[in-house]
Short mmCIF file of C-alpha atoms and ligand atoms in Angstrom, two decimals:
data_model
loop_
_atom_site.label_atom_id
_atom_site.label_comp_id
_atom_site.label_asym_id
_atom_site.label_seq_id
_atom_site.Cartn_x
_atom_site.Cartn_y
_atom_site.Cartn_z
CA UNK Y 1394 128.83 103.35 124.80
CA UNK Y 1395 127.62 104.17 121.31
CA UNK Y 1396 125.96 101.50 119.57
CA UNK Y 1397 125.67 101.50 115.70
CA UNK Y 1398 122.15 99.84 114.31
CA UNK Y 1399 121.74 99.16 110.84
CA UNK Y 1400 118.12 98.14 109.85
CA UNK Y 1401 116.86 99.83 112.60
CA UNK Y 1402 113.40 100.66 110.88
CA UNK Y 1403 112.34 97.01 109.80
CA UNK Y 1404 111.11 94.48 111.85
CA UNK Y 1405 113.86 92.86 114.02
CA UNK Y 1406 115.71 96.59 113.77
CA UNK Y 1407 113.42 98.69 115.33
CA UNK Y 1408 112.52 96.17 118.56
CA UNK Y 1409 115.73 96.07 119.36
CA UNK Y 1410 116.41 99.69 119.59
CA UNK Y 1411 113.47 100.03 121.87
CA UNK Y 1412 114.89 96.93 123.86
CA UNK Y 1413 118.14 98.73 124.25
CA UNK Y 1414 117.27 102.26 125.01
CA UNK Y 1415 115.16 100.65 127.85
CA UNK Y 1416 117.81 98.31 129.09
CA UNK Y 1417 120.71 100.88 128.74
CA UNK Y 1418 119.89 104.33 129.90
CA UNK Y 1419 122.98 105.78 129.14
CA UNK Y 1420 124.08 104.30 125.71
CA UNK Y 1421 123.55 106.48 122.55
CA UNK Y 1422 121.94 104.23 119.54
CA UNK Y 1423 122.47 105.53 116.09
CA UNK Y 1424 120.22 104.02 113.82
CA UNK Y 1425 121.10 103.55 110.10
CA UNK Y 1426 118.58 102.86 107.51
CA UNK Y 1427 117.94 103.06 103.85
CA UNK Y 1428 114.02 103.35 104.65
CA UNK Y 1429 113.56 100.53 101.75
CA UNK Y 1430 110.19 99.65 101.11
CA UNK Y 1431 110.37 97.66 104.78
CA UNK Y 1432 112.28 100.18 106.73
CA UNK Y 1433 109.29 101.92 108.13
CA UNK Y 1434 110.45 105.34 109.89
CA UNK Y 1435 106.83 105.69 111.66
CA UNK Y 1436 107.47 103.00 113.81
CA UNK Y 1437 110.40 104.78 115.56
CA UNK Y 1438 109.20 108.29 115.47
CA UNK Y 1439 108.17 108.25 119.05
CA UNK Y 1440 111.84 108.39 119.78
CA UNK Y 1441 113.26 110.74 117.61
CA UNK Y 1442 113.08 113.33 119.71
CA UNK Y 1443 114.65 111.52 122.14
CA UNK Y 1444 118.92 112.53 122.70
CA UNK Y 1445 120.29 109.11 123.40
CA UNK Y 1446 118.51 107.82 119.98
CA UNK Y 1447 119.99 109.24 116.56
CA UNK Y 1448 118.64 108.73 112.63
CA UNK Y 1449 120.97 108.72 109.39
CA UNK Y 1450 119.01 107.67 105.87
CA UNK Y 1451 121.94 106.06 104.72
CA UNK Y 1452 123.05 103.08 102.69
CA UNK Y 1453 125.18 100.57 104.10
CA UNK Y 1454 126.57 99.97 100.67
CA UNK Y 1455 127.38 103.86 100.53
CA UNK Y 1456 130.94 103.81 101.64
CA UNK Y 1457 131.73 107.27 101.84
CA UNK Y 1458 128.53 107.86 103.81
CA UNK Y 1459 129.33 105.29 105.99
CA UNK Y 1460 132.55 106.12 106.72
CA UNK Y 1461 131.13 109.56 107.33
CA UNK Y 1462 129.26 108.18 110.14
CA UNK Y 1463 132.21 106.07 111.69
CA UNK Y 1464 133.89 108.99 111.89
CA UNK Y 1465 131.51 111.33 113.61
CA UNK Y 1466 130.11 108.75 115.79
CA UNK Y 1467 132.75 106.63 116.28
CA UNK Y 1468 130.40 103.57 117.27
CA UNK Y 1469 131.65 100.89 119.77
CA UNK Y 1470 129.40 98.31 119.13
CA UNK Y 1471 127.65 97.81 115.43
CA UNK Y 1472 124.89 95.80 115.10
CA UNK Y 1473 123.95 94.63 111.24
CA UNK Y 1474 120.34 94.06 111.30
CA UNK Y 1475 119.85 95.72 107.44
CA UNK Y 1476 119.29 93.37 104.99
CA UNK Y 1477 116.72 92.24 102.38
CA UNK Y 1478 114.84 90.12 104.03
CA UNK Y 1479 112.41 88.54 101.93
CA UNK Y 1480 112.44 84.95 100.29
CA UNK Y 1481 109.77 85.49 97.80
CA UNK Y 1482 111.02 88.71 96.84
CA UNK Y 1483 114.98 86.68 96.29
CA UNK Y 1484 113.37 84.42 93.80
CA UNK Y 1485 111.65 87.02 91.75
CA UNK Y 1486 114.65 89.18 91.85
CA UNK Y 1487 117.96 88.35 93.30
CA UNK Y 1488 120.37 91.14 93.11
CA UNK Y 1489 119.43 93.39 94.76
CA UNK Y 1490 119.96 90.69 97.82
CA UNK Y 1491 124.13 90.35 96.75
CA UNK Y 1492 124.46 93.85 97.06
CA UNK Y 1493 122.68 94.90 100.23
CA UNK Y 1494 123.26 91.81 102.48
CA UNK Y 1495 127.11 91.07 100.89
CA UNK Y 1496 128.54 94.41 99.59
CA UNK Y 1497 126.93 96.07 102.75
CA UNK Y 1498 128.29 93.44 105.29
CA UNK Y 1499 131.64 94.24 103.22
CA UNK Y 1500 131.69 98.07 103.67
CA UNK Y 1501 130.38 97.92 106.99
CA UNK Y 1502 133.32 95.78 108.39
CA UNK Y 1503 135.90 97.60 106.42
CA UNK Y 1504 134.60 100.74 108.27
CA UNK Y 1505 134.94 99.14 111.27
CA UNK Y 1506 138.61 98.16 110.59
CA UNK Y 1507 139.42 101.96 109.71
CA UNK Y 1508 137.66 103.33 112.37
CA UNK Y 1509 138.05 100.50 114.98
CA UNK Y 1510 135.00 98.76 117.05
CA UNK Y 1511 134.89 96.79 120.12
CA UNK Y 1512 132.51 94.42 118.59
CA UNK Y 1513 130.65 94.31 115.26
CA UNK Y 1514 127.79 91.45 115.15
CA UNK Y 1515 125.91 90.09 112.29
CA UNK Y 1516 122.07 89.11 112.50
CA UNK Y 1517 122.40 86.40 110.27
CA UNK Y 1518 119.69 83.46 110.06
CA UNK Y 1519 118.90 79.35 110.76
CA UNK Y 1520 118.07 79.46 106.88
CA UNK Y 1521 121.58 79.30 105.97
CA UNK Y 1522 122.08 75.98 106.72
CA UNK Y 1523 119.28 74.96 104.24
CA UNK Y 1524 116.28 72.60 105.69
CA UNK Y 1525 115.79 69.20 107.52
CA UNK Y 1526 113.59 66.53 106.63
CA UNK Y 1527 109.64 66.93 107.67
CA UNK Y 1528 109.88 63.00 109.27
CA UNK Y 1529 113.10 63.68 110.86
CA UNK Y 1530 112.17 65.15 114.49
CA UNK Y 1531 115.52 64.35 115.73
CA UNK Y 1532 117.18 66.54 113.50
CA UNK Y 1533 118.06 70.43 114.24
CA UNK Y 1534 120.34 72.99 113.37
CA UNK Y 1535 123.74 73.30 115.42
CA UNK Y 1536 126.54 75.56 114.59
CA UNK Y 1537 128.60 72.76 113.00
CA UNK Y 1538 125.97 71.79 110.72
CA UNK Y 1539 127.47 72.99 107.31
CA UNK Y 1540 126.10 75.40 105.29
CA UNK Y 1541 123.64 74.71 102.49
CA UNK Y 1542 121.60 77.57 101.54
CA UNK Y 1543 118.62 77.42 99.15
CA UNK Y 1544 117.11 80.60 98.36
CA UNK Y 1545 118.93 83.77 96.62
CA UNK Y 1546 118.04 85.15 99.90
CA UNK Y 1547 119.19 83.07 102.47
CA UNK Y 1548 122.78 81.96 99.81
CA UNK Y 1549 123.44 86.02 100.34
CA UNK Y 1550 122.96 85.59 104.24
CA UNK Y 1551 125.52 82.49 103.90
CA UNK Y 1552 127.88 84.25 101.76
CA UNK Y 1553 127.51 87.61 103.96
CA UNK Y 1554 128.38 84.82 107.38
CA UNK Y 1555 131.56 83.87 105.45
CA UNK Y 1556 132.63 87.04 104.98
CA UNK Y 1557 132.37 88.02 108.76
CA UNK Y 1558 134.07 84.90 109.65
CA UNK Y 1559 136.93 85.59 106.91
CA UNK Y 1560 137.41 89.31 108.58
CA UNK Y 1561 138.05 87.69 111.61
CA UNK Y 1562 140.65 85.45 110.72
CA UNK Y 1563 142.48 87.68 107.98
CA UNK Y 1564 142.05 91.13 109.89
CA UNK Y 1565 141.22 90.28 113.43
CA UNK Y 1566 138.16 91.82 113.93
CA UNK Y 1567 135.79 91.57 116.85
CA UNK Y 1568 132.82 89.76 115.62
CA UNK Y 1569 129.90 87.14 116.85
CA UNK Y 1570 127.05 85.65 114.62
CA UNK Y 1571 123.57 84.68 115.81
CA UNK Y 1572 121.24 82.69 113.29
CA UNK Y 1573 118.21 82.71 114.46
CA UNK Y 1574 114.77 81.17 113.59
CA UNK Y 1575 111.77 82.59 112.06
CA UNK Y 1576 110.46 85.56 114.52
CA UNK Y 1577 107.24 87.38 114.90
CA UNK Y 1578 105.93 90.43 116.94
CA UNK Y 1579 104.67 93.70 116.76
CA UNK Y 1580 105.91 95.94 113.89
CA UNK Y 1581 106.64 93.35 110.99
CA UNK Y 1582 106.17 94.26 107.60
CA UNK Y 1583 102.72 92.69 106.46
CA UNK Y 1584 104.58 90.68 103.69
CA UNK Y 1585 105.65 87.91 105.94
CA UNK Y 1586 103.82 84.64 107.01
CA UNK Y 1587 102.16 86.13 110.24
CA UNK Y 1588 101.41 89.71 109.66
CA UNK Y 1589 100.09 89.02 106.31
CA UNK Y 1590 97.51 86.67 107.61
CA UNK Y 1591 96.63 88.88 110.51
CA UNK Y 1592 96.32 92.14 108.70
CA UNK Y 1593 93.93 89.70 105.57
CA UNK Y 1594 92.34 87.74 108.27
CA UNK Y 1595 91.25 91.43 109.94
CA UNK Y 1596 90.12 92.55 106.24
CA UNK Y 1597 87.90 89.56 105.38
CA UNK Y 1598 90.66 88.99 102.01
CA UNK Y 1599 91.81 85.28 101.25
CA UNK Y 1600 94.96 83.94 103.44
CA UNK Y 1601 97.06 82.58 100.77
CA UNK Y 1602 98.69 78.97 101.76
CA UNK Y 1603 101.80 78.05 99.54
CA UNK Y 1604 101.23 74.25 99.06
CA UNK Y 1605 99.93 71.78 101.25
CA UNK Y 1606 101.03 74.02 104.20
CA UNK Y 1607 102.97 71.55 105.79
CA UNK Y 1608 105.91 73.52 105.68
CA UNK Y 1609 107.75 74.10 109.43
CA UNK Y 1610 109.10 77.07 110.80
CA UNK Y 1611 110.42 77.55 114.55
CA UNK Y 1612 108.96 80.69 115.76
CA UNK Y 1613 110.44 82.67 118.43
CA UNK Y 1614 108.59 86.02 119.83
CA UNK Y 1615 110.90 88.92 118.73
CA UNK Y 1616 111.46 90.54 122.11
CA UNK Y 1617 113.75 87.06 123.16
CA UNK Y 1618 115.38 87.66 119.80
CA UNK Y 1619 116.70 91.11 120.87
CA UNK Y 1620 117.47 89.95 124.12
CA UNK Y 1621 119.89 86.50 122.64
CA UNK Y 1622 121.71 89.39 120.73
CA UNK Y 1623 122.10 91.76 123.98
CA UNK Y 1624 123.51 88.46 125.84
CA UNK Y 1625 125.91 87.52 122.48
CA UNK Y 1626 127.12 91.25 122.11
CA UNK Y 1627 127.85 91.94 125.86
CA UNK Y 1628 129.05 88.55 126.79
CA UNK Y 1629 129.39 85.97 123.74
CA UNK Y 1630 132.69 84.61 122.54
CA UNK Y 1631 134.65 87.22 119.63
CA UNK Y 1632 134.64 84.87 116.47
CA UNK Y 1633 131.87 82.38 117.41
CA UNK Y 1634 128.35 82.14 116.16
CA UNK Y 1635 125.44 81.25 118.12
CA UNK Y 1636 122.24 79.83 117.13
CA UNK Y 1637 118.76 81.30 118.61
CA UNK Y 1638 115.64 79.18 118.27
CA UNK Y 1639 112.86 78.49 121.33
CA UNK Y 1640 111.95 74.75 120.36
CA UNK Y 1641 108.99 76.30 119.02
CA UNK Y 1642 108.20 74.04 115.53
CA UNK Y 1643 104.77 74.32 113.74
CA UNK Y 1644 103.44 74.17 110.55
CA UNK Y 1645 102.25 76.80 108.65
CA UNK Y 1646 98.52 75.69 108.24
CA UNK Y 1647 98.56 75.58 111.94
CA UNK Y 1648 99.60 78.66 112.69
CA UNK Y 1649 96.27 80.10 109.89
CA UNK Y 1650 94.38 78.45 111.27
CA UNK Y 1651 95.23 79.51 115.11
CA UNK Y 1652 94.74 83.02 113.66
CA UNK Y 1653 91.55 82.93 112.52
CA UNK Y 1654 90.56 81.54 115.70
CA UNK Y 1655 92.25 84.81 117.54
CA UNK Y 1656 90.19 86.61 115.17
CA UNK Y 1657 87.27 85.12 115.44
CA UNK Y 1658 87.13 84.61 111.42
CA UNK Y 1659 86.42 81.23 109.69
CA UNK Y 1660 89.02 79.04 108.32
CA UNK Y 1661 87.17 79.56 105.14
CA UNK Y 1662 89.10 82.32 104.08
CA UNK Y 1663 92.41 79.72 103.56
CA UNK Y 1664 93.26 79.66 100.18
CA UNK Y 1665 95.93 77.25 98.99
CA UNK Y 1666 98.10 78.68 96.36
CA UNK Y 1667 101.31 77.26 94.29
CA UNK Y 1668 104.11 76.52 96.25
CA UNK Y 1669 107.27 78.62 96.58
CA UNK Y 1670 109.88 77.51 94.56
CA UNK Y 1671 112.60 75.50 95.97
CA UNK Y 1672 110.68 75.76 99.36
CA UNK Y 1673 112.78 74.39 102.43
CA UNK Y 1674 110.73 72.15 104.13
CA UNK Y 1675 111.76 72.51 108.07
CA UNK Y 1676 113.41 74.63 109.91
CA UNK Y 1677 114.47 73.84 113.49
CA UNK Y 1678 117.13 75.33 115.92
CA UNK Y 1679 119.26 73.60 118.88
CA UNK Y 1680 119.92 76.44 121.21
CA UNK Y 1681 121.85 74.74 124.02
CA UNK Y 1682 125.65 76.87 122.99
CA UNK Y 1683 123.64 80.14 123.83
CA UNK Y 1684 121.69 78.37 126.67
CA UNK Y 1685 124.83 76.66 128.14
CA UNK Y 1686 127.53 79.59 128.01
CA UNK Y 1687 125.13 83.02 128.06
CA UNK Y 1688 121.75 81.32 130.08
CA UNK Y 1689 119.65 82.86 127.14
CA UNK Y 1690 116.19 80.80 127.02
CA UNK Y 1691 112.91 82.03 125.67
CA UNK Y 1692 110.95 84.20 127.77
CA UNK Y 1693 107.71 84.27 126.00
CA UNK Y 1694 105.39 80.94 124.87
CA UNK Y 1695 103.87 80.99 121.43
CA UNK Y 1696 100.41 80.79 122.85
CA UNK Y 1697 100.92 84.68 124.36
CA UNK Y 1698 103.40 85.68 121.84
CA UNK Y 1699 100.85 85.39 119.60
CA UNK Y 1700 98.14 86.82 121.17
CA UNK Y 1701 100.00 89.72 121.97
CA UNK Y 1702 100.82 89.80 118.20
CA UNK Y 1703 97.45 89.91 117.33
CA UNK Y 1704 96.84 92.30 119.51
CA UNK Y 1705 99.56 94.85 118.24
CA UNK Y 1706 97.80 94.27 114.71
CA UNK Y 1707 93.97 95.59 115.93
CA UNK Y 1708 95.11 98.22 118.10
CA UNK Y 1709 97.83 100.08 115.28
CA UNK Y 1710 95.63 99.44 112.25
CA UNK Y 1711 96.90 102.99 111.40
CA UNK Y 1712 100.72 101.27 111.29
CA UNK Y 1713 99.78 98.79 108.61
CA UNK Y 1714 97.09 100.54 107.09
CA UNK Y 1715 99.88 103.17 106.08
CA UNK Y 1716 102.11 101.03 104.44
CA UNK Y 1717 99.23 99.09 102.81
CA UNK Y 1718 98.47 102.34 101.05
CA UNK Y 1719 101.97 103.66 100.59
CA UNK Y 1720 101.30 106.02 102.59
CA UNK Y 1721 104.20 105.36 105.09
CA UNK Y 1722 106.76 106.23 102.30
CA UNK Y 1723 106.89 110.01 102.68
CA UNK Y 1724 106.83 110.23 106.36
CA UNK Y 1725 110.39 110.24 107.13
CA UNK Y 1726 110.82 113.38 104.71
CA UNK Y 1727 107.47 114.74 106.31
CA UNK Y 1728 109.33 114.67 109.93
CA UNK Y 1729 112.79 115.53 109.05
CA UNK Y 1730 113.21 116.88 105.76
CA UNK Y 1731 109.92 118.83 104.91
CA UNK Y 1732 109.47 120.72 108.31
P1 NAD Z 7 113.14 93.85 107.56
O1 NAD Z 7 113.05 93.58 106.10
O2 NAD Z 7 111.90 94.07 108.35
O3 NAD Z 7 114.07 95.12 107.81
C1 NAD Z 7 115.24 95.36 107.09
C2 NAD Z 7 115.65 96.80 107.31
O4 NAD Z 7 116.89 97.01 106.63
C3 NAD Z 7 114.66 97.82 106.76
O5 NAD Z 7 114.46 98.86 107.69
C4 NAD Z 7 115.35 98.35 105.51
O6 NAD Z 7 115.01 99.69 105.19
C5 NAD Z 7 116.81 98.23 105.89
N1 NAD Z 7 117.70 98.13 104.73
C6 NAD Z 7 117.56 97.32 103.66
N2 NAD Z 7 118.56 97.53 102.78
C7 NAD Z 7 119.36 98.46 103.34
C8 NAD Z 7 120.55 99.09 102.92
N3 NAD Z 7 121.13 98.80 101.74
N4 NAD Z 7 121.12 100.01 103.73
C9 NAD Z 7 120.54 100.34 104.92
N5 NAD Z 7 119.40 99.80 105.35
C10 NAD Z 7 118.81 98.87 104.57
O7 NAD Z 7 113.98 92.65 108.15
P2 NAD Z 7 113.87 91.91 109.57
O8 NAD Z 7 112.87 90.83 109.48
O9 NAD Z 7 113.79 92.92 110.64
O10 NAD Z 7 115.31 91.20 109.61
C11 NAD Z 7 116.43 91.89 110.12
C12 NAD Z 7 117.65 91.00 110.01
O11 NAD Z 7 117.42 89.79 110.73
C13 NAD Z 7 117.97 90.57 108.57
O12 NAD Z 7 119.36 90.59 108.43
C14 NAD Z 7 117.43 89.15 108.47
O13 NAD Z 7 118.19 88.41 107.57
C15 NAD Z 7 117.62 88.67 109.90
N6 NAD Z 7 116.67 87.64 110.38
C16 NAD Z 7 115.32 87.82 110.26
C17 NAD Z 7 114.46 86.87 110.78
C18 NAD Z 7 112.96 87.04 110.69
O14 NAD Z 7 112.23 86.09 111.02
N7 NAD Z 7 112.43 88.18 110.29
C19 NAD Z 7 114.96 85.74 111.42
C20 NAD Z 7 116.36 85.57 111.51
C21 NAD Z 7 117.20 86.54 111.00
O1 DAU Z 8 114.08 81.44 109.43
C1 DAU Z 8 114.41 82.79 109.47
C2 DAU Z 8 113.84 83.50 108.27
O2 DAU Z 8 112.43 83.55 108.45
C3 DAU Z 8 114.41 84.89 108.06
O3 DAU Z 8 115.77 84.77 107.76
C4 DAU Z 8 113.69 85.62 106.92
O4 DAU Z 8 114.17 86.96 106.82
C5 DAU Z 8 112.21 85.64 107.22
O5 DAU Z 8 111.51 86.24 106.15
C6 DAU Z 8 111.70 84.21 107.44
O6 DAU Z 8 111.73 83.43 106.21
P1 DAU Z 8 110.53 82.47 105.80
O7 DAU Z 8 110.56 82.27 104.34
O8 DAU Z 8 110.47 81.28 106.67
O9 DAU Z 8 109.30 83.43 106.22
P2 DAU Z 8 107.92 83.82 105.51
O10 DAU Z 8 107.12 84.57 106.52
O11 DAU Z 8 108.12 84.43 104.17
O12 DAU Z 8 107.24 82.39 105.30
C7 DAU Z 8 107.02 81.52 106.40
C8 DAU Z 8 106.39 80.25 105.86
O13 DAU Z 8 105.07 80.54 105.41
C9 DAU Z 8 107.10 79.68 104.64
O14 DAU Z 8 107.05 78.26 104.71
C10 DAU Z 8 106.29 80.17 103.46
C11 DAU Z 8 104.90 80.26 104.01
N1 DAU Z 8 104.04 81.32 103.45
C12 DAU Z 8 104.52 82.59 103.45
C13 DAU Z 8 103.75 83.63 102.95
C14 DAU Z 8 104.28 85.03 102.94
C15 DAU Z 8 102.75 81.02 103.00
O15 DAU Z 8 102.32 79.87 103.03
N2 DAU Z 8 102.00 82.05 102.53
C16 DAU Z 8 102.44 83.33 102.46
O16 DAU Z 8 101.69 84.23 101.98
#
């Protein structure tokens, strides 16, 4: 089985190849990446050595490089992790977003049509369906609720969904959707809510709060992310989508706060800052399709997943450290193409 992963040196990308080299011993995993400013090739250099693991610098909006690979590889199984990721980054500049997570999706499934796959699966996300109310507990996210994105990132995610749904009805191909919750774990880019705090927290710098940081966000340790998709590309239903969220809602000041206390550092180093424009207020997943028909639950609670976390942050200061410096931007030509 040859499995095609796209993204596979960002955050979500790179734990899952790890996940499935260990899980499937004899599956070869290509990995595709553009090495963007978040594709970090460092953090999979351990295994490039390795000959069930395989890296291609590519675009996924590079059709005749991507057909290129289809037809060496001929993957079974692609997984589309790459994307710009990024809220902040959609509202100072969107385009960039329309071409890599809608244009990409587009070329990707057309080379899956020519070349034929057994299943292609899109890492999509629970912000597509815009936000619930703060004072609305009851409320969560199930696949029927309808669409209703509200940042240029997460309206490319939506329009990227309808696409994969649209290639499944016009041209019949193979394809799930997961949309999952906010994750966090080792090896995410230090721009995110989490990492960012850690890695300022760790350097005695101000942890900026966007507005009142009341904000919620469902957070779900990465490794049960990886394994939802295993379960959804191995046993899920062709042409459904399945939502991935632990139950796991708090607050962004909460989470600061819980940091500094792993760290040992005073919550005097919480600085509120202007809000994010358009900011959704709450984000919260109901899980029971993947629980009921593929017995997926969350493996790990917050209160290790987070610990763990931290402790991935103080033991590779090197990791972050390198990208904080730019450093981490010439190492993939260092390894492969300089040597
Ligand atoms: P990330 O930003 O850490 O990684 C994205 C990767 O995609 C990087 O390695 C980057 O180099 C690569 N990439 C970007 N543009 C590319 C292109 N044109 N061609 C090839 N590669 C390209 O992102 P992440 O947090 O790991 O998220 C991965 C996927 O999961 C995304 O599709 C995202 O929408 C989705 N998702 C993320 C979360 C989360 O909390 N991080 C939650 C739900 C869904
Ligand atoms: O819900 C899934 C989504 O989660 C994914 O699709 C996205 O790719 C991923 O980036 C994430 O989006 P968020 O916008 O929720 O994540 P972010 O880490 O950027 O922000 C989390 C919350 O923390 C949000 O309410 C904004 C707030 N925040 C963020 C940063 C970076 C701050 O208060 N301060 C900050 O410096």
């Amino acid at each position: 089985m040859t499995v095609l992963v796209t993204g596979g040196a960002g955050f979500i990308g790179s734990n899952f190849i790890f996940f499935m080299l260990g899980r499937y011993p004899g599956y070869r995993i290509i990995c595709l990446d553009k090495l963007t400013y978040a594709g970090n090739f460092t953090t999979l250099e351990s295994i490039k050595d390795d000959p069930a693991f395989r890296f291609v610098k590519l675009d996924i909006c590079d059709r005749e490089g991507v057909y290129g690979l289809f037809e060496e590889e001929k993957p079974d199984i692609v997984v589309n992790f790459a994307a710009e990721s990024h809220v902040d980054r959609s509202i100072e500049d969107p385009e960039i977003f329309l071409r890599t997570n809608i244009i990409g999706t587009t070329v990707l499934m057309d080379a899956c049509r020519k070349y034929g796959i057994t299943r292609y699966h899109q890492v999509s996300t629970d912000e597509v369906y815009g936000d619930l109310p703060l004072d609305r507990p009851d409320m969560f996210f199930t696949e029927d609720t309808p669409l209703h994105a509200s940042s240029p990132y997460s309206s490319s995610k939506a329009g990227a969904d309808l696409l994969v749904m649209a290639y499944h009805r016009t041209y019949g191909l193979p394809v799930t959707i997961s949309r999952c919750s906010n994750n966090y774990g080792p090896c995410q880019f230090p721009e995110k809510l989490i990492p960012l705090m850690i890695v300022n927290c760790m350097n005695n710098r101000p942890l900026p709060v966007y507005g009142e940081g009341k904000n919620v966000r469902d957070w779900l340790y990465v490794e049960d992310h990886c394994k939802a998709i295993d379960l959804i590309v191995h046993k899920g239903r062709v042409g459904e989508v399945y939502n991935v969220g632990g139950h796991n809602e708090m607050a962004n000041i909460d989470i600061v706060k819980l940091i500094c206390r792993e760290l040992g550092k005073s919550d005097e180093l919480i600085t509120y800052v202007a809000d994010r424009k358009g900011h959704d207020l709450r984000y919260a997943i109901d899980p029971s399709k993947i629980h009921g028909e593929l017995g997926w639950l969350p493996e790990t609670a917050f209160a290790d997943g987070i610990k763990k976390t931290v402790r991935w942050y103080l033991d590779n200061r090197t990791w972050w450290e390198d990208i904080l410096s730019g450093e981490y931007r010439e190492r993939y030509d260092r390894v492969y193409v300089h040597r």
